[in-house]
Coordinates of C-alpha atoms and ligand atoms in Angstrom, one line a residue:
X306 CA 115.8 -69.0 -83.8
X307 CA 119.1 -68.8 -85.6
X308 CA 120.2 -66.4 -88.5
X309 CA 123.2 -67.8 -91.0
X310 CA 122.5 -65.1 -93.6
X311 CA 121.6 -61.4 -93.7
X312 CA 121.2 -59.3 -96.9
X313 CA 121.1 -55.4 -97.1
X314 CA 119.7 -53.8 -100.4
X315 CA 119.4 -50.1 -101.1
X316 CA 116.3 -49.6 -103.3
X317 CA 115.2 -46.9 -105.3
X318 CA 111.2 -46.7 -106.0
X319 CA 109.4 -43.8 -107.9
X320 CA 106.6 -42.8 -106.2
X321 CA 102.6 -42.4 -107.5
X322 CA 103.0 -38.7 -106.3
X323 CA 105.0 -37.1 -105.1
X324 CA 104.5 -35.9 -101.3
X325 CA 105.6 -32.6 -100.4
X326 CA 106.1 -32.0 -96.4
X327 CA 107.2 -28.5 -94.6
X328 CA 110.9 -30.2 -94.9
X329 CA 110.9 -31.4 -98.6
X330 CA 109.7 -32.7 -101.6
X331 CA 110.1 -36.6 -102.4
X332 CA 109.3 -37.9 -106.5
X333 CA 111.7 -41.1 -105.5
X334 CA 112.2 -43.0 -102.2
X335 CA 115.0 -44.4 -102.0
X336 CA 115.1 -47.1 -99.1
X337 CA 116.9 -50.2 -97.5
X338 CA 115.5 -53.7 -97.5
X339 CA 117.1 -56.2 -94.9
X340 CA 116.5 -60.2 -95.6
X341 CA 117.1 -62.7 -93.0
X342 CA 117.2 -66.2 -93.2
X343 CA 117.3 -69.1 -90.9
X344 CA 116.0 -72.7 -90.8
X345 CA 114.8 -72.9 -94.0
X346 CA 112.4 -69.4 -93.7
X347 CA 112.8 -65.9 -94.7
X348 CA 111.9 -62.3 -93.2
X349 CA 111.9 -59.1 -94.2
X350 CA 112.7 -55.8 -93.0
X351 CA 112.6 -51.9 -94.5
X352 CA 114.5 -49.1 -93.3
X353 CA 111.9 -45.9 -93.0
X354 CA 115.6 -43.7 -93.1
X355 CA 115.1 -40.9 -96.1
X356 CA 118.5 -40.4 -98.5
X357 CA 118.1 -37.0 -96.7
X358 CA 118.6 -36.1 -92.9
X359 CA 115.1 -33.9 -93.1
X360 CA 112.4 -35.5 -91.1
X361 CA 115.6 -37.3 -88.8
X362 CA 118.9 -37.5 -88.4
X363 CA 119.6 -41.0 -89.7
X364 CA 119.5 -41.4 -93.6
X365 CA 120.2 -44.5 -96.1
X366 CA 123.8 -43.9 -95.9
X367 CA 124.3 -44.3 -92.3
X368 CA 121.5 -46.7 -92.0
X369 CA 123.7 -49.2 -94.2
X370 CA 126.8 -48.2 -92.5
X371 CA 125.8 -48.8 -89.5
X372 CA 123.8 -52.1 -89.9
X373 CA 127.1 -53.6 -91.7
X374 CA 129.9 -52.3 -89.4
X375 CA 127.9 -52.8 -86.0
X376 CA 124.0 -54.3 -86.2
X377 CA 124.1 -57.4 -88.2
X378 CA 127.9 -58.6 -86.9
X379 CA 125.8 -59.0 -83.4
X380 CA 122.9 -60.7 -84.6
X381 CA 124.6 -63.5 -87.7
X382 CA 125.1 -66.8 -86.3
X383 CA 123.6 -66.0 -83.1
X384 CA 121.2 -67.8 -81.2
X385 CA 117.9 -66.4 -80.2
X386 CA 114.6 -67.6 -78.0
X387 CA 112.4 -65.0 -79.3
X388 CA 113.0 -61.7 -81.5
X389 CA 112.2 -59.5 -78.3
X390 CA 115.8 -60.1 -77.6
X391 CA 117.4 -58.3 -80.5
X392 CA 116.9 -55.0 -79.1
X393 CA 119.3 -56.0 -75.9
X394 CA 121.8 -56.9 -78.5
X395 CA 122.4 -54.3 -80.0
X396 CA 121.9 -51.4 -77.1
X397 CA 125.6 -50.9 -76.7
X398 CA 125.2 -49.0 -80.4
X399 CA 123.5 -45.6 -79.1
X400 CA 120.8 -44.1 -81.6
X401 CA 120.4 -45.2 -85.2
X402 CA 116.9 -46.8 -84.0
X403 CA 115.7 -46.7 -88.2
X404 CA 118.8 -48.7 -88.7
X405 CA 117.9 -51.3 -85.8
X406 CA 114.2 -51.2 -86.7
X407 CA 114.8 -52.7 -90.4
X408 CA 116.8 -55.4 -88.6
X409 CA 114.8 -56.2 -86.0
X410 CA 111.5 -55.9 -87.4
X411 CA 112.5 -59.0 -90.1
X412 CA 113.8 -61.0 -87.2
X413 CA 110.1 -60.8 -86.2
X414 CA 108.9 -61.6 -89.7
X415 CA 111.2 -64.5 -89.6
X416 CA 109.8 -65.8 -86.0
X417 CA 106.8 -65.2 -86.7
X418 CA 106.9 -67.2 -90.1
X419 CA 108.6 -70.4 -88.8
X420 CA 105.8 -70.4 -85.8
X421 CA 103.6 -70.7 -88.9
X422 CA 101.3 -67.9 -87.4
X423 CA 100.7 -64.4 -88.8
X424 CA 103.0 -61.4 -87.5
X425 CA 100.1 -60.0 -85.7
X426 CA 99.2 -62.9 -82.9
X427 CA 102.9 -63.2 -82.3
X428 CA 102.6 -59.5 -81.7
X429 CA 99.6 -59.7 -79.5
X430 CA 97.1 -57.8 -81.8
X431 CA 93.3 -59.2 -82.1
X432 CA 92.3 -57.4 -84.8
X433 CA 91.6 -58.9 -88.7
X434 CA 91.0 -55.2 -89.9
X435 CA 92.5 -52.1 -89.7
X436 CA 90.9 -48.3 -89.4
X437 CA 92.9 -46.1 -92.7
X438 CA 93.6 -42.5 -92.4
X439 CA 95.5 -40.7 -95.0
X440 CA 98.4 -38.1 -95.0
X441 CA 97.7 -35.2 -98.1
X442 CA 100.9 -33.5 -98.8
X443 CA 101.0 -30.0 -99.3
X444 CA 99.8 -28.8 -102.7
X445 CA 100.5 -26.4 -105.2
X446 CA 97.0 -24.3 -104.4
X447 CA 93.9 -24.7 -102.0
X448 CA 92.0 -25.8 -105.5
X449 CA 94.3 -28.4 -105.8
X450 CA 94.0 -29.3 -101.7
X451 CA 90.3 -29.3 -101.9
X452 CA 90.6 -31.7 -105.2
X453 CA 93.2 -34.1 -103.2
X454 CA 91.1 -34.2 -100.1
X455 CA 87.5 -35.2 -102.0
X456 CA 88.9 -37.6 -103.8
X457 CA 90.7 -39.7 -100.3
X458 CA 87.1 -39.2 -98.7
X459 CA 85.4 -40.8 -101.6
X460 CA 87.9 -43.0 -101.3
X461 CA 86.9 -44.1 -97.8
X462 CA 89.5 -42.8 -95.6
X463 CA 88.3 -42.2 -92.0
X464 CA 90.5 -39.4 -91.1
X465 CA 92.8 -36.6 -93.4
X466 CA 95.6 -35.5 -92.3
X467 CA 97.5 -32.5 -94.3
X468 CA 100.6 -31.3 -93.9
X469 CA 101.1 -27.7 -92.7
X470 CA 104.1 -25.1 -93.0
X471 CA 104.4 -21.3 -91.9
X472 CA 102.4 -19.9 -95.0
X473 CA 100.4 -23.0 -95.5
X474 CA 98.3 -23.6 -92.8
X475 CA 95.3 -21.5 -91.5
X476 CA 94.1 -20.9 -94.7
X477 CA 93.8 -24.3 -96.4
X478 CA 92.4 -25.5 -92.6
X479 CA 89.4 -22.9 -92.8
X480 CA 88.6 -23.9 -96.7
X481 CA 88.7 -27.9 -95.8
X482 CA 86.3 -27.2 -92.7
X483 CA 84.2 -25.1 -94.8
X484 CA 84.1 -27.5 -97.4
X485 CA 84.4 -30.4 -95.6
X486 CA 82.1 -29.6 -92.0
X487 CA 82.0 -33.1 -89.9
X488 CA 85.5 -34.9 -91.6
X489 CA 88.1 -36.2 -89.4
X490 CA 90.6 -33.3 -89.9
X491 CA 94.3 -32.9 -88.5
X492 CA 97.7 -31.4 -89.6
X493 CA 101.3 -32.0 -89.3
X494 CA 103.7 -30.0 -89.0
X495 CA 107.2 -31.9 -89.1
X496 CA 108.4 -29.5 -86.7
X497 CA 108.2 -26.4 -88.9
X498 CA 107.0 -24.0 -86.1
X499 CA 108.4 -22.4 -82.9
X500 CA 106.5 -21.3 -80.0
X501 CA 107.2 -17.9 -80.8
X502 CA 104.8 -18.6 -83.5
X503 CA 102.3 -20.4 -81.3
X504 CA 99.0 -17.3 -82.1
X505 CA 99.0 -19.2 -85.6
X506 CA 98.5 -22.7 -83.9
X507 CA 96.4 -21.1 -81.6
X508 CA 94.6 -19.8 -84.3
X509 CA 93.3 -23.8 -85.7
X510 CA 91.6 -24.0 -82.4
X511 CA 88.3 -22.8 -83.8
X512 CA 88.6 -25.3 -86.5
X513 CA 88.1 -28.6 -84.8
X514 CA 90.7 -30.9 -85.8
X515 CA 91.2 -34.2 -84.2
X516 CA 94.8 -33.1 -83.2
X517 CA 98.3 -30.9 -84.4
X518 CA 101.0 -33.4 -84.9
X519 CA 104.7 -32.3 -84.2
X520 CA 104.1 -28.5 -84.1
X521 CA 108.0 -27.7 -83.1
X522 CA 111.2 -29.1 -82.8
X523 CA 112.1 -32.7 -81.8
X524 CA 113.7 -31.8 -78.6
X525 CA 111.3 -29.2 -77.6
X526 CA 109.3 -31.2 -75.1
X527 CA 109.2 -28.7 -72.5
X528 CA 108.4 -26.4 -75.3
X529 CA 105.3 -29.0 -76.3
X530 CA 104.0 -28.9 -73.0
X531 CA 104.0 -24.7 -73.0
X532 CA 102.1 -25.0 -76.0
X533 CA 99.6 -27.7 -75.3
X534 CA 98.4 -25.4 -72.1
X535 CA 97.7 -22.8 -74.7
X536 CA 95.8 -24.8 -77.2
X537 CA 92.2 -26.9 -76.7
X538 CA 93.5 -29.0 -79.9
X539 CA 95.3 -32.1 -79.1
X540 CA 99.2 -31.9 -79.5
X541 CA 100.1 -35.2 -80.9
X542 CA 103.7 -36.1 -81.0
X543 CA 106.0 -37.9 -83.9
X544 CA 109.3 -37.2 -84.0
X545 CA 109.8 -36.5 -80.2
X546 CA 108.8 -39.8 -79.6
X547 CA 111.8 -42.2 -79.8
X548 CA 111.4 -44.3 -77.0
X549 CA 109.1 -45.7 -74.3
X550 CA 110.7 -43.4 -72.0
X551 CA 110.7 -40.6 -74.1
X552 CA 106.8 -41.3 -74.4
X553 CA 106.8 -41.2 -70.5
X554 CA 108.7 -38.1 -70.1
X555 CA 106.2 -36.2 -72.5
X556 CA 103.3 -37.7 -70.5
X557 CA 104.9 -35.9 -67.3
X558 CA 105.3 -32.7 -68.8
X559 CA 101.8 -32.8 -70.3
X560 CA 103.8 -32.1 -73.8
X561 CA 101.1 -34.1 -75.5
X562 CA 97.6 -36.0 -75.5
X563 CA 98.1 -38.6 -78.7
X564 CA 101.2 -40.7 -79.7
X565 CA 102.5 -41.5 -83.4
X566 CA 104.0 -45.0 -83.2
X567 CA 106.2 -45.3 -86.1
X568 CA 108.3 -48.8 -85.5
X569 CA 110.8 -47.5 -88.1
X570 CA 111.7 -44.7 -86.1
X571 CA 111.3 -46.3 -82.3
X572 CA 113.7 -49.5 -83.4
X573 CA 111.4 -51.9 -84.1
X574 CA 108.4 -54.1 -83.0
X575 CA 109.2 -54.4 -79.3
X576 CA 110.0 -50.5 -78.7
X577 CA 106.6 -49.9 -80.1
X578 CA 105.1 -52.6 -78.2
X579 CA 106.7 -50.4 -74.9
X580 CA 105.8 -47.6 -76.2
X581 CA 102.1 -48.5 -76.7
X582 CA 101.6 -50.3 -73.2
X583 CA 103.3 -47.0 -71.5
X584 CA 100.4 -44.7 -73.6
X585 CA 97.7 -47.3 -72.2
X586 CA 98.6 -46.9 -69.1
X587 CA 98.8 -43.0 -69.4
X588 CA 95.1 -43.2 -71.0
X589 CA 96.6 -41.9 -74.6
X590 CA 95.3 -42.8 -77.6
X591 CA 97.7 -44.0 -80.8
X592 CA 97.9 -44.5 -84.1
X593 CA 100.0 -45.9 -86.4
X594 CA 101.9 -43.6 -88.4
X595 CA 103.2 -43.6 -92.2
X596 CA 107.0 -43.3 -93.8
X597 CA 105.9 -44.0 -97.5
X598 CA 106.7 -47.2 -97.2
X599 CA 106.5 -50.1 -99.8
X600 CA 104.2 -53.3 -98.9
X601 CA 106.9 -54.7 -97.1
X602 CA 107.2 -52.2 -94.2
X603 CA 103.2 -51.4 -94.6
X604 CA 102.5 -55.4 -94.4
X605 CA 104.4 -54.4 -90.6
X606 CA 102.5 -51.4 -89.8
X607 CA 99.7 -53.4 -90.6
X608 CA 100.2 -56.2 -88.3
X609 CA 101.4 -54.0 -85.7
X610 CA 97.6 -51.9 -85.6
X611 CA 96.0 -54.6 -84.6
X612 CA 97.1 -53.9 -81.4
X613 CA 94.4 -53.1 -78.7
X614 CA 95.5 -49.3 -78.1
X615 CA 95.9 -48.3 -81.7
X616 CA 92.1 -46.8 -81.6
X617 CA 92.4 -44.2 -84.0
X618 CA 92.9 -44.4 -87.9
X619 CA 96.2 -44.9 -89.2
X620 CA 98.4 -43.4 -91.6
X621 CA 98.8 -46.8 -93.4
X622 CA 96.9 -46.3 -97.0
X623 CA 96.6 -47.9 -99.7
X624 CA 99.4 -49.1 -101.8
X625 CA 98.6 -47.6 -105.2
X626 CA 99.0 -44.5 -103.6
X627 CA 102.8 -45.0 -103.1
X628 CA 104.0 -47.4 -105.7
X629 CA 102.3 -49.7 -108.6
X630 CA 103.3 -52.0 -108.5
X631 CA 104.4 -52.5 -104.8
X632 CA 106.8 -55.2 -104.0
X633 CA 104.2 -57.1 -102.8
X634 CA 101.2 -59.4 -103.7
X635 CA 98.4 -59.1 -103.0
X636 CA 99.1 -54.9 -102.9
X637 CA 97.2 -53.8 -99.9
X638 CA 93.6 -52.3 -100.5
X639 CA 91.4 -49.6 -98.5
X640 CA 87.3 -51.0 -98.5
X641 CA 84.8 -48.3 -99.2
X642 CA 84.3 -48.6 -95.0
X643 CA 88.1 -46.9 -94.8
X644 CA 89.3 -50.5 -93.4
X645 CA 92.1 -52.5 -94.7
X646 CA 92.8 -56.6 -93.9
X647 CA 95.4 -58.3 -92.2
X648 CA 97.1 -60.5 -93.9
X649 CA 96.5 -64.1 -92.1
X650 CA 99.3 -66.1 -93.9
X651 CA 102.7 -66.7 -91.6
X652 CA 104.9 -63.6 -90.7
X653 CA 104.0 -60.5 -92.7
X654 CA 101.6 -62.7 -94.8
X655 CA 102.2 -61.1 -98.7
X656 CA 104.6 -62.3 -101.6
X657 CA 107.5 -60.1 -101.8
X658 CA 108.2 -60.2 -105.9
X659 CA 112.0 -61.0 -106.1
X660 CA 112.0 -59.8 -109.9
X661 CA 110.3 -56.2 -108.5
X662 CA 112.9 -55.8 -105.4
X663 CA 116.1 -56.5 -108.3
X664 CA 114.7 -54.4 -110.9
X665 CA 114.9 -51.3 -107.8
X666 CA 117.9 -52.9 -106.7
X667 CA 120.8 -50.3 -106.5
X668 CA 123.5 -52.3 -104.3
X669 CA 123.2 -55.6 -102.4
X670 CA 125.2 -56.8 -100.1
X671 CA 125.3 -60.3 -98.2
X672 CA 126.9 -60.6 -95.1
X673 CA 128.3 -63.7 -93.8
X674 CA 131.0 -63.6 -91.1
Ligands
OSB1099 O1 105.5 -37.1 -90.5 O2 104.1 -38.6 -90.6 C1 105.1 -38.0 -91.1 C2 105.9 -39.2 -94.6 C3 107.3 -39.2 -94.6 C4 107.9 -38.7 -93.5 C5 107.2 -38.3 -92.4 C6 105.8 -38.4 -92.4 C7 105.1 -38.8 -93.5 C8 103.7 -38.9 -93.7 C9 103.1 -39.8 -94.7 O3 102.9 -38.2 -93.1 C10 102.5 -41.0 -94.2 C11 102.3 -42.1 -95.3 O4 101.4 -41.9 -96.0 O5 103.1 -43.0 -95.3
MG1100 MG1 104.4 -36.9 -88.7

């Protein structure tokens, strides 16, 4: 495998809806693409990064940066056996894993299309469908939440999850499980609470939801694992999560009992890979979690829940939730079963539109050495 040209863009998308969290609202995502070529194929990459250092540290800004002045002068022009390799490459640059991820994640599009055989098999995944969830943002009134959640059921979704804040979370909880009595409930928090605040988190217990995702701060395993003792709910962690060995760590502290795997955030394909054979082996549950991406990154998420210990829905949706068009074809669709395809063409297995990625074009930059 060999890489003579690597392109960055910065993008900027308006979104369906747009998706209010307990860290901010987003109308517009604004996102990087990275396109690799080598021996005569193509692959894609998306950086999950925000414009705004809410949900993590890394944004756009320093996701470009740092893929220009340090990732892609380490990968151009170099020879490689398979894209599990990358990752070694570029481990003298500590952090930035969303800026990696983008990288690596089209070096495994690229591998995977000039094998000729669908992302998924060269990841190891079995599975021709996936099981959808879907992540409800926080609304302006219950009425409004009610509304938004009876509309993704008849959709098909499996699972909802809402997002929850301090102010906006036992309440809207009670009215869905009244409403709704045997649906696949959860919450996340983004990291909005502290474990001085744990009675209110407590308090969902009676309410039966499937888990609490990312109750308190990133670094707050230790803090996780107080917490988890106090609650019968499962703690399910996102942000925390940043490596296989973080993953480990929280499994030691009993800080949670269900993993996020986001490849965006963990660096790509093969840190997710880890990071799903260390929950395996720890008997925890994942699922594939959601950064509003376009079709590009969803077409990865995709491929990588195929994978055998991905056994609860996902947050990967439909793509006229997020954009129409997406900057793909076909867009991808949720059945009335909840269940999305995977693609079974080489690599990611969609058309990315060339006309629909210039027209959100905001800089380009080609990088040769
Ligand atoms: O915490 O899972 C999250 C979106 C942006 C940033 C963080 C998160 C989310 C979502 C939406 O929950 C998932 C999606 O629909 O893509
Ligand atoms: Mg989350």
């Amino acid at each position: 495998m060999y890489t003579d040209f690597i392109e960055l863009r910065r993008l900027r998308l308006p979104l369906v809806r747009s998706f209010e969290t307990s860290f901010g609202t987003t109308t517009e995502r604004e996102l990087l693409l990275v396109r690799v070529r080598g021996e005569g194929e193509e692959g894609w990459g998306e950086c999950v990064a925000d414009e705004t250092p809410y949900y993590s540290a890394e944004t756009t800004t320093t996701a470009w940066y740092v893929l220009r002045d340090y990732l892609v002068p380490r990968l151009l022009r170099r020879r490689l056996g398979h894209p599990r390799e990358v990752m070694a490459l570029l481990s003298d640059v500590r952090g930035h894993r969303m800026a990696k991820a983008a990288v690596e994640m089209a070096l495994w599009d690229l591998y995977a299309r000039q094998e000729g055989r669908p992302l998924s098999h060269v990841l190891g995944g079995t599975r021709t469908r996936i099981a959808c969830g879907v992540s409800v943002g926080i609304q302006p009134d219950i009425g409004a939440l009610v509304d938004r959640v009876a509309e993704e059921c008849a959709a098909g979704y499996q699972r909802v999850k809402i997002k929850i804040k301090p102010g906006w979370d036992v309440e809207p909880v009670a009215t869905l499980r009244a409403r709704f009595p045997d649906l696949p409930l959860m919450v996340d928090a983004n990291a909005a609470y502290e474990l001085a605040m744990a009675d209110l988190l407590v308090a969902l217990d009676e309410f039966g939801l499937t888990m609490i995702e990312q109750p308190l701060d990133e670094e707050d395993l230790g803090e996780h694992a107080v917490l988890q003792r106090r609650l019968r709910t499962p703690i399910c962690l996102d942000e925390s999560i940043v490596s296989a060995r973080r993953a480990a760590e929280a499994f030691t502290l009993g800080a949670c009992r269900v993993v996020n795997v986001k490849p965006g955030r963990l660096g790509g394909h093969a840190e997710s890979r880890a990071v799903h054979d260390v929950c395996a082996g720890a008997g925890v549950p994942v699922w594939h979690g959601g950064m509003l991406e376009t079709g590009i990154g969803r077409a990865h998420n995709v491929h990588l829940s195929t994978l055998a210990n991905f056994t609860l829905p996902g947050d990967v949706a439909a793509s006229t939730r997020y954009f129409v068009p997406d900057l793909v074809e076909p867009p991808f669709v949720v059945s009335p079963a909840g269940e999305m395809d995977v693609p079974q063409g080489p690599g990611l297995g969609v058309t990315i539109v060339p006309e629909r990625v210039e027209r959100a074009t905001l800089d380009c930059l080609t990088l040769n050495p």
